[in-house]
Amino acid sequence: ISINEVQERNFHQQLNRVGGFIYITQCDVDWVRFVAPCNSNFEVFTSAMPNRTNANTRLTLFNNNLVQLAQNDDISPTNQFSSLQFNFVAGTEYFIRVENLSNLTTGYYNLQVGRFSIQGNSQLCTPSVYTIQNLPAGATVTWSATPTGIVAFNPTGPTTNPSTTITRVTDGNVTVTATINNCGNQFVLNM
């Protein structure tokens, strides 16, 4: 898995026979390999997949010798997905294990490492602040818009400041883009 990549996953059930009895078991566990692109604190988390039965996940992070580094079961008493934060080391290989704790349910989930998103008002009438959520330390952001000339940014970047003020110049529809550069990787977010 790569930074900010969303992987859609599910757990499988299996019919088993013991003597004359047939029963369903769920023994599926997902393993995912992650190589940290830089020294940074990233969130590893599971979340709901739209229109699917939610999984009850438990995340465990291991180093490449399978030594456990971190674990989380539930995000909260009402949220059975999982989330953990870890200070990853550049170039180091990690393994993420995702377990289904509802073994009689075929559950679905999204898995992601890093969570970048643009927060701001989708209707721009007055100058408004737009912010990149969860911008890693040291990452830079460059703001732009398509088509040009409808809005102005302050600052435009590249900047380590996760926020910019967007001011409407003229009426029209515009796509706001934040280009994030982090550890030699580039991520493009549109709003």
C-alpha atoms as a printed R data frame, in Angstrom:
    type eleno elety resid chain resno       x       y       z
1   ATOM     1    CA   ILE     A     1   0.000   0.000   0.000
2   ATOM     2    CA   SER     A     2   1.192   3.541  -0.700
3   ATOM     3    CA   ILE     A     3   0.596   6.797   1.173
4   ATOM     4    CA   ASN     A     4  -2.996   8.091   0.720
5   ATOM     5    CA   GLU     A     5  -3.966   5.032  -1.363
6   ATOM     6    CA   VAL     A     6  -7.382   3.586  -0.507
7   ATOM     7    CA   GLN     A     7  -7.665  -0.204  -0.784
8   ATOM     8    CA   GLU     A     8 -11.125  -1.779  -0.750
9   ATOM     9    CA   ARG     A     9 -11.038  -5.133   1.059
10  ATOM    10    CA   ASN     A    10 -13.280  -7.780   2.605
11  ATOM    11    CA   PHE     A    11 -13.156 -10.883   4.775
12  ATOM    12    CA   HIS     A    12 -14.333 -14.261   3.482
13  ATOM    13    CA   GLN     A    13 -16.226 -17.090   5.153
14  ATOM    14    CA   GLN     A    14 -15.708 -20.781   4.568
15  ATOM    15    CA   LEU     A    15 -17.888 -23.882   4.959
16  ATOM    16    CA   ASN     A    16 -16.311 -26.562   7.131
17  ATOM    17    CA   ARG     A    17 -17.414 -30.115   7.887
18  ATOM    18    CA   VAL     A    18 -16.657 -31.933  11.116
19  ATOM    19    CA   GLY     A    19 -18.245 -35.349  11.310
20  ATOM    20    CA   GLY     A    20 -21.794 -34.886  10.040
21  ATOM    21    CA   PHE     A    21 -21.945 -31.174  10.923
22  ATOM    22    CA   ILE     A    22 -21.435 -28.322   8.471
23  ATOM    23    CA   TYR     A    23 -20.643 -24.923   9.873
24  ATOM    24    CA   ILE     A    24 -19.305 -21.576   8.665
25  ATOM    25    CA   THR     A    25 -16.024 -20.211   9.950
26  ATOM    26    CA   GLN     A    26 -14.204 -17.028   9.191
27  ATOM    27    CA   CYS     A    27 -10.480 -17.480   9.241
28  ATOM    28    CA   ASP     A    28  -9.507 -14.777   6.762
29  ATOM    29    CA   VAL     A    29  -6.828 -12.302   7.885
30  ATOM    30    CA   ASP     A    30  -5.423  -9.633   5.559
31  ATOM    31    CA   TRP     A    31  -1.707  -8.760   5.459
32  ATOM    32    CA   VAL     A    32  -0.460  -5.624   3.698
33  ATOM    33    CA   ARG     A    33   3.136  -4.524   3.069
34  ATOM    34    CA   PHE     A    34   4.099  -0.852   3.496
35  ATOM    35    CA   VAL     A    35   7.503   0.750   2.891
36  ATOM    36    CA   ALA     A    36   7.763   4.195   4.475
37  ATOM    37    CA   PRO     A    37   8.779   6.807   1.877
38  ATOM    38    CA   CYS     A    38  10.202   9.102   4.595
39  ATOM    39    CA   ASN     A    39  10.504   9.642   8.334
40  ATOM    40    CA   SER     A    40   7.012  10.740   9.280
41  ATOM    41    CA   ASN     A    41   4.075  10.117  11.564
42  ATOM    42    CA   PHE     A    42   1.263   8.582   9.508
43  ATOM    43    CA   GLU     A    43  -2.143   7.259  10.482
44  ATOM    44    CA   VAL     A    44  -3.078   3.699   9.438
45  ATOM    45    CA   PHE     A    45  -6.835   3.198   9.510
46  ATOM    46    CA   THR     A    46  -9.845   1.258   8.321
47  ATOM    47    CA   SER     A    47 -13.176   2.833   7.369
48  ATOM    48    CA   ALA     A    48 -16.569   1.955   5.912
49  ATOM    49    CA   MET     A    49 -17.019   0.922   2.302
50  ATOM    50    CA   PRO     A    50 -20.253   2.504   0.975
51  ATOM    51    CA   ASN     A    51 -23.271   0.203   0.618
52  ATOM    52    CA   ARG     A    52 -21.486  -2.796   2.163
53  ATOM    53    CA   THR     A    53 -21.677  -4.620   5.497
54  ATOM    54    CA   ASN     A    54 -19.127  -3.074   7.864
55  ATOM    55    CA   ALA     A    55 -16.288  -5.185   9.184
56  ATOM    56    CA   ASN     A    56 -15.250  -5.129  12.833
57  ATOM    57    CA   THR     A    57 -11.497  -4.706  12.341
58  ATOM    58    CA   ARG     A    58  -8.406  -4.911  14.507
59  ATOM    59    CA   LEU     A    59  -5.177  -3.410  13.118
60  ATOM    60    CA   THR     A    60  -1.738  -4.590  14.155
61  ATOM    61    CA   LEU     A    61   1.500  -3.055  12.840
62  ATOM    62    CA   PHE     A    62   4.680  -5.157  12.650
63  ATOM    63    CA   ASN     A    63   8.256  -4.472  11.581
64  ATOM    64    CA   ASN     A    64   9.893  -6.700   8.939
65  ATOM    65    CA   ASN     A    65  10.907  -9.207  11.669
66  ATOM    66    CA   LEU     A    66   7.217  -9.516  12.635
67  ATOM    67    CA   VAL     A    67   7.735  -7.796  15.979
68  ATOM    68    CA   GLN     A    68   4.513  -6.071  16.995
69  ATOM    69    CA   LEU     A    69   4.863  -2.256  17.070
70  ATOM    70    CA   ALA     A    70   1.286  -1.021  17.587
71  ATOM    71    CA   GLN     A    71  -2.293  -2.272  17.718
72  ATOM    72    CA   ASN     A    72  -5.824  -0.837  17.791
73  ATOM    73    CA   ASP     A    73  -9.158  -2.582  17.963
74  ATOM    74    CA   ASP     A    74 -11.975  -0.007  17.952
75  ATOM    75    CA   ILE     A    75 -11.712   3.714  17.193
76  ATOM    76    CA   SER     A    76 -14.455   4.325  19.783
77  ATOM    77    CA   PRO     A    77 -17.215   2.403  21.588
78  ATOM    78    CA   THR     A    78 -19.534   3.114  18.627
79  ATOM    79    CA   ASN     A    79 -16.968   2.764  15.788
80  ATOM    80    CA   GLN     A    80 -15.640  -0.780  15.248
81  ATOM    81    CA   PHE     A    81 -13.117   0.290  12.633
82  ATOM    82    CA   SER     A    82  -9.483   0.763  13.682
83  ATOM    83    CA   SER     A    83  -6.887   3.526  13.627
84  ATOM    84    CA   LEU     A    84  -3.307   3.825  14.814
85  ATOM    85    CA   GLN     A    85  -0.556   6.442  14.540
86  ATOM    86    CA   PHE     A    86   3.095   5.518  14.140
87  ATOM    87    CA   ASN     A    87   6.400   7.314  13.509
88  ATOM    88    CA   PHE     A    88   7.608   5.469  10.412
89  ATOM    89    CA   VAL     A    89  11.290   5.356   9.371
90  ATOM    90    CA   ALA     A    90  12.216   6.066   5.739
91  ATOM    91    CA   GLY     A    91  12.898   2.988   3.614
92  ATOM    92    CA   THR     A    92  11.806   0.581   6.330
93  ATOM    93    CA   GLU     A    93   9.426  -2.256   5.478
94  ATOM    94    CA   TYR     A    94   6.355  -2.718   7.700
95  ATOM    95    CA   PHE     A    95   3.476  -5.192   7.702
96  ATOM    96    CA   ILE     A    96  -0.116  -4.346   8.576
97  ATOM    97    CA   ARG     A    97  -2.382  -7.161   9.741
98  ATOM    98    CA   VAL     A    98  -6.160  -6.607   9.593
99  ATOM    99    CA   GLU     A    99  -8.356  -9.081  11.457
100 ATOM   100    CA   ASN     A   100 -12.135  -9.473  11.435
101 ATOM   101    CA   LEU     A   101 -13.457  -9.702  14.990
102 ATOM   102    CA   SER     A   102 -16.999 -10.543  13.811
103 ATOM   103    CA   ASN     A   103 -16.190 -14.021  12.587
104 ATOM   104    CA   LEU     A   104 -19.717 -14.844  11.379
105 ATOM   105    CA   THR     A   105 -19.988 -11.734   9.203
106 ATOM   106    CA   THR     A   106 -18.506 -11.157   5.769
107 ATOM   107    CA   GLY     A   107 -17.380  -7.594   6.412
108 ATOM   108    CA   TYR     A   108 -16.030  -4.950   4.050
109 ATOM   109    CA   TYR     A   109 -13.606  -2.110   4.775
110 ATOM   110    CA   ASN     A   110 -11.296   0.479   3.261
111 ATOM   111    CA   LEU     A   111  -7.642   0.449   4.328
112 ATOM   112    CA   GLN     A   112  -5.516   3.571   4.088
113 ATOM   113    CA   VAL     A   113  -2.130   4.882   5.278
114 ATOM   114    CA   GLY     A   114  -2.147   8.681   5.568
115 ATOM   115    CA   ARG     A   115  -5.258  10.759   5.211
116 ATOM   116    CA   PHE     A   116  -4.990  13.986   3.219
117 ATOM   117    CA   SER     A   117  -8.084  15.985   2.382
118 ATOM   118    CA   ILE     A   118  -9.056  19.588   1.624
119 ATOM   119    CA   GLN     A   119 -11.364  21.197   4.159
120 ATOM   120    CA   GLY     A   120 -13.221  24.363   3.177
121 ATOM   121    CA   ASN     A   121 -16.527  25.752   2.004
122 ATOM   122    CA   SER     A   122 -17.595  24.469  -1.424
123 ATOM   123    CA   GLN     A   123 -19.455  27.778  -2.055
124 ATOM   124    CA   LEU     A   124 -17.023  30.700  -2.151
125 ATOM   125    CA   CYS     A   125 -18.700  34.085  -1.683
126 ATOM   126    CA   THR     A   126 -16.270  35.772   0.711
127 ATOM   127    CA   PRO     A   127 -12.584  35.074   1.327
128 ATOM   128    CA   SER     A   128 -12.358  31.669   2.997
129 ATOM   129    CA   VAL     A   129  -9.618  29.553   4.519
130 ATOM   130    CA   TYR     A   130  -8.975  26.123   2.993
131 ATOM   131    CA   THR     A   131  -6.789  23.616   4.831
132 ATOM   132    CA   ILE     A   132  -5.108  20.297   4.073
133 ATOM   133    CA   GLN     A   133  -6.042  17.953   6.893
134 ATOM   134    CA   ASN     A   134  -3.297  15.684   8.260
135 ATOM   135    CA   LEU     A   135  -0.473  17.261   6.256
136 ATOM   136    CA   PRO     A   136   2.736  15.465   7.342
137 ATOM   137    CA   ALA     A   137   5.538  17.550   8.841
138 ATOM   138    CA   GLY     A   138   7.882  18.806   6.115
139 ATOM   139    CA   ALA     A   139   5.403  18.323   3.268
140 ATOM   140    CA   THR     A   140   4.710  21.276   0.979
141 ATOM   141    CA   VAL     A   141   1.452  22.372  -0.644
142 ATOM   142    CA   THR     A   142   0.987  24.302  -3.892
143 ATOM   143    CA   TRP     A   143  -2.508  25.653  -4.573
144 ATOM   144    CA   SER     A   144  -4.034  26.208  -8.025
145 ATOM   145    CA   ALA     A   145  -7.422  26.465  -9.734
146 ATOM   146    CA   THR     A   146  -8.931  25.481 -13.069
147 ATOM   147    CA   PRO     A   147  -9.884  27.591 -14.922
148 ATOM   148    CA   THR     A   148  -7.526  30.349 -13.851
149 ATOM   149    CA   GLY     A   149  -8.647  33.888 -13.039
150 ATOM   150    CA   ILE     A   150 -11.762  33.031 -11.010
151 ATOM   151    CA   VAL     A   151 -10.054  32.836  -7.581
152 ATOM   152    CA   ALA     A   152  -6.819  34.039  -5.990
153 ATOM   153    CA   PHE     A   153  -4.769  32.251  -3.305
154 ATOM   154    CA   ASN     A   154  -2.695  33.631  -0.429
155 ATOM   155    CA   PRO     A   155  -0.243  31.905  -0.270
156 ATOM   156    CA   THR     A   156  -0.047  29.836  -3.443
157 ATOM   157    CA   GLY     A   157   3.004  27.815  -2.374
158 ATOM   158    CA   PRO     A   158   4.954  25.732  -2.323
159 ATOM   159    CA   THR     A   159   4.539  26.213   1.418
160 ATOM   160    CA   THR     A   160   4.643  24.036   4.517
161 ATOM   161    CA   ASN     A   161   1.611  25.968   5.768
162 ATOM   162    CA   PRO     A   162  -1.388  23.610   5.356
163 ATOM   163    CA   SER     A   163  -3.795  26.549   4.873
164 ATOM   164    CA   THR     A   164  -4.449  29.194   2.241
165 ATOM   165    CA   THR     A   165  -7.016  31.960   1.909
166 ATOM   166    CA   ILE     A   166  -9.022  31.803  -1.305
167 ATOM   167    CA   THR     A   167 -10.661  34.969  -2.584
168 ATOM   168    CA   ARG     A   168 -13.216  35.087  -5.388
169 ATOM   169    CA   VAL     A   169 -12.060  37.340  -8.260
170 ATOM   170    CA   THR     A   170 -15.024  36.802 -10.580
171 ATOM   171    CA   ASP     A   171 -18.097  34.575 -10.820
172 ATOM   172    CA   GLY     A   172 -17.773  31.071 -12.194
173 ATOM   173    CA   ASN     A   173 -17.227  27.401 -11.394
174 ATOM   174    CA   VAL     A   174 -13.730  26.399 -10.399
175 ATOM   175    CA   THR     A   175 -11.855  23.271  -9.323
176 ATOM   176    CA   VAL     A   176  -9.443  23.968  -6.467
177 ATOM   177    CA   THR     A   177  -6.332  21.769  -6.523
178 ATOM   178    CA   ALA     A   178  -3.793  21.173  -3.776
179 ATOM   179    CA   THR     A   179  -0.572  19.500  -4.925
180 ATOM   180    CA   ILE     A   180   1.248  17.953  -1.972
181 ATOM   181    CA   ASN     A   181   4.933  17.051  -2.199
182 ATOM   182    CA   ASN     A   182   6.101  14.722   0.549
183 ATOM   183    CA   CYS     A   183   9.191  12.497   0.650
184 ATOM   184    CA   GLY     A   184   9.628  12.622  -3.115
185 ATOM   185    CA   ASN     A   185   5.978  11.676  -3.725
186 ATOM   186    CA   GLN     A   186   3.340  13.950  -5.196
187 ATOM   187    CA   PHE     A   187  -0.362  13.805  -4.292
188 ATOM   188    CA   VAL     A   188  -3.061  15.822  -6.037
189 ATOM   189    CA   LEU     A   189  -6.324  16.652  -4.247
190 ATOM   190    CA   ASN     A   190  -9.266  18.349  -5.972
191 ATOM   191    CA   MET     A   191 -12.263  20.100  -4.515
